[in-house]
Amino acid sequence: SQQGEEDPQALSIQEGENATMNCSYKTSINNLQWYRQNSGRGLVHLILIRSNEREKHSGRLRVTLDTSKKSSSLLITASRAADTASYFCATGRLTGGGNKLTFGTGTQLKVEL
Amino acid sequence: DARVTQTPRHKVTEMGQEVTMRCQPILGHNTVFWYRQTMMQGLELLAYFRNRAPLDDSGMPKDRFSAEMPDATLATLKIQPSEPRDSAVYFCASGLLGQGMNTEAFFGQGTRLTVV
């Protein structure tokens, strides 16, 4: 079952614009992660934010986390055609001695020239 | 260049046959995940291991699926008997769960399974 739902399901923007994707989840978490997937490939980790953090930056990526609303957002600034991919949030819950990672439904981002 | 290796990359099999997918996690990683990805269901967590012990396999159909880690360098996912609805891309991922207790997962390229 999905822990997170992403919004929007699909997003099309022009190169140079910012892209914002949102993730909502249902249960308590210890961390939230964002991944990227190019068509037909494995997922690649982008950024991790802990439950006691509110904002994190990595290059052109900015992630926010609001645990009271059970939501997170991923902002990609100055998008490039190469950013075209699917983006997934994943919630991490410490359970049974491990970190259970459950993925959302994903947002398909298309960046056009 | 450390990476998670999955074999085979593609598998076409007939309904009823046994399918075994293999995964070599990154050396030193102590956590292994198995996911299944389909258009309809997205990414589903099937099972995950820490230090080779299964922690959660609640997402896995128990009657036909089994996941094991015979040793630290090999994880297997087996389907017996396979059915057309098992057609999907199966991903293995590994991670290092440390004192910080936060793990990023490194994914393999996946095994694309088609059951006809």
XYZ file of C-alpha atoms in Angstrom:
229
model
C 0.000 0.000 0.000
C 1.134 3.557 -0.652
C 2.147 5.723 2.256
C 2.448 8.919 0.269
C 0.551 10.623 -2.457
C 2.145 13.118 -4.718
C 0.611 16.125 -6.295
C 0.457 16.866 -9.130
C 0.597 13.522 -10.916
C 2.118 15.248 -13.919
C 3.782 18.611 -14.405
C 4.979 20.261 -17.582
C 7.091 23.412 -17.464
C 9.528 25.401 -19.573
C 13.251 25.255 -19.037
C 14.333 27.853 -16.521
C 11.093 27.753 -14.544
C 10.780 26.338 -11.054
C 9.025 23.040 -10.416
C 7.210 22.298 -7.182
C 5.985 18.857 -6.196
C 4.056 18.008 -3.064
C 3.827 14.852 -1.015
C 1.294 13.970 1.638
C 1.540 10.973 3.920
C -0.580 9.288 6.536
C 1.411 8.007 9.504
C 4.220 9.289 11.686
C 7.671 9.210 10.134
C 11.326 9.428 11.126
C 12.526 10.829 7.826
C 11.297 11.676 4.355
C 13.295 11.195 1.191
C 12.955 12.232 -2.419
C 14.040 10.087 -5.335
C 14.222 10.524 -9.058
C 13.574 7.893 -11.714
C 14.388 8.180 -15.375
C 12.295 6.046 -17.672
C 13.203 2.387 -17.416
C 15.899 2.939 -14.803
C 16.323 2.476 -11.084
C 15.572 5.201 -8.584
C 18.256 7.642 -7.519
C 18.293 9.249 -4.098
C 18.141 13.059 -4.126
C 17.756 14.289 -0.579
C 16.762 13.158 2.923
C 15.113 15.306 5.573
C 14.720 14.153 9.155
C 11.461 14.528 11.040
C 12.968 17.219 13.289
C 14.062 19.318 10.317
C 11.873 21.789 8.466
C 13.893 22.672 5.408
C 16.899 21.368 3.552
C 18.817 22.463 0.466
C 21.010 20.611 -1.982
C 22.128 22.456 -5.094
C 18.986 23.435 -7.004
C 16.790 21.340 -4.720
C 14.872 22.641 -1.740
C 12.812 20.342 0.442
C 10.402 21.346 3.176
C 8.718 19.152 5.739
C 5.653 19.960 7.825
C 5.017 17.073 10.193
C 1.899 18.714 11.628
C 0.319 18.637 8.179
C 2.051 15.398 7.203
C 3.313 16.960 4.010
C 6.515 17.742 2.175
C 7.419 19.674 -0.929
C 10.279 19.445 -3.385
C 11.277 22.560 -5.280
C 13.599 22.362 -8.271
C 14.815 25.807 -9.239
C 15.920 26.881 -12.712
C 14.814 23.601 -14.237
C 16.639 22.002 -17.152
C 15.509 19.569 -19.825
C 17.673 16.957 -18.090
C 15.428 17.221 -15.003
C 12.682 15.451 -16.957
C 11.906 12.340 -14.897
C 9.517 10.935 -12.325
C 9.978 12.109 -8.753
C 8.951 10.080 -5.728
C 8.752 10.832 -2.061
C 9.460 8.022 0.382
C 8.670 7.976 4.068
C 11.069 6.308 6.464
C 9.759 4.749 9.636
C 11.926 3.077 12.205
C 10.247 -0.201 12.923
C 11.460 -3.558 14.105
C 15.079 -2.441 14.071
C 15.004 -1.210 10.506
C 14.086 1.856 8.473
C 11.001 0.934 6.447
C 10.883 2.971 3.249
C 7.485 3.355 1.613
C 7.093 5.236 -1.648
C 4.438 7.585 -2.914
C 2.727 7.561 -6.264
C 5.157 9.896 -8.010
C 5.053 13.059 -10.094
C 6.026 12.959 -13.753
C 7.947 16.110 -14.565
C 8.540 17.220 -18.122
C 10.813 20.166 -18.755
C 10.527 21.533 -22.263
C 13.076 23.562 -24.140
C 31.982 2.416 -8.449
C 29.727 0.726 -5.892
C 26.342 -0.257 -7.180
C 23.517 -2.686 -6.589
C 23.507 -5.404 -9.209
C 20.362 -7.259 -10.223
C 20.099 -10.285 -12.474
C 18.545 -11.017 -14.826
C 17.650 -7.628 -16.293
C 14.810 -9.124 -18.281
C 12.881 -12.354 -17.863
C 10.038 -13.770 -19.910
C 8.481 -16.921 -18.555
C 5.373 -18.987 -18.909
C 2.672 -19.043 -16.288
C 3.343 -21.669 -13.654
C 7.105 -21.553 -13.949
C 9.423 -20.693 -11.088
C 11.230 -17.361 -11.293
C 14.278 -16.409 -9.250
C 15.611 -12.871 -9.182
C 18.983 -12.090 -7.653
C 20.463 -9.015 -6.108
C 23.983 -8.183 -5.000
C 23.807 -5.297 -2.521
C 26.572 -2.755 -2.145
C 29.396 -4.214 -0.090
C 29.041 -3.224 3.549
C 25.377 -2.305 3.358
C 23.263 -3.962 6.035
C 19.748 -3.289 4.741
C 18.131 -4.747 1.622
C 14.739 -3.874 0.168
C 12.653 -5.552 -2.548
C 10.091 -3.429 -4.430
C 7.704 -4.156 -7.258
C 6.721 -1.406 -9.691
C 3.671 -1.438 -11.941
C 1.728 1.316 -13.644
C -1.373 0.537 -11.612
C 0.127 0.055 -8.140
C 3.265 2.143 -8.307
C 6.170 1.091 -6.096
C 5.171 -1.543 -3.577
C 7.461 -2.670 -0.787
C 7.537 -6.451 -0.805
C 10.144 -7.191 1.863
C 13.160 -5.804 3.601
C 16.062 -7.214 5.563
C 18.516 -5.924 8.101
C 21.718 -7.863 8.684
C 20.196 -10.652 6.557
C 17.204 -11.065 8.877
C 13.752 -10.408 7.404
C 12.115 -7.477 9.197
C 8.939 -7.073 7.228
C 7.500 -9.072 4.364
C 3.890 -8.065 4.885
C 3.701 -6.669 1.352
C 4.549 -9.979 -0.215
C 1.993 -12.612 -1.288
C 3.139 -15.426 0.983
C 1.636 -18.269 -0.974
C 3.877 -17.796 -3.989
C 6.629 -15.333 -3.114
C 9.663 -15.881 -0.927
C 12.654 -13.678 -0.175
C 15.924 -14.758 1.370
C 19.475 -13.624 1.997
C 21.689 -16.709 1.883
C 24.670 -14.488 2.669
C 25.551 -10.809 2.927
C 26.358 -10.554 -0.779
C 23.205 -12.123 -2.181
C 19.472 -11.523 -1.846
C 16.939 -13.566 -3.762
C 13.273 -13.132 -4.597
C 11.480 -16.204 -5.814
C 8.039 -16.637 -7.324
C 6.599 -20.134 -7.557
C 4.328 -20.589 -9.424
C 4.378 -17.377 -11.456
C 1.195 -15.781 -12.770
C 0.564 -13.119 -15.439
C -0.351 -10.574 -12.714
C 3.209 -10.865 -11.415
C 4.445 -9.065 -14.522
C 6.253 -5.967 -13.268
C 9.662 -4.455 -12.700
C 11.242 -5.748 -9.514
C 13.782 -3.521 -7.812
C 16.297 -4.351 -5.177
C 17.818 -1.584 -3.074
C 20.412 -1.573 -0.321
C 21.338 0.863 2.395
C 23.456 1.330 5.483
C 21.500 1.739 8.677
C 23.792 3.339 11.204
C 23.636 5.190 14.470
C 21.766 8.030 12.801
C 19.071 5.490 11.992
C 18.277 7.224 8.708
C 18.877 5.271 5.558
C 18.986 6.295 1.938
C 18.442 3.470 -0.472
C 20.612 2.685 -3.473
C 18.627 1.012 -6.226
C 19.574 -1.559 -8.789
C 18.443 -1.308 -12.400
C 15.603 -3.716 -11.844
C 14.424 -7.005 -13.321
C 11.640 -6.645 -15.843
C 9.483 -9.751 -15.500
C 6.887 -10.768 -18.047
C 4.731 -13.800 -17.335
C 2.774 -15.044 -20.338
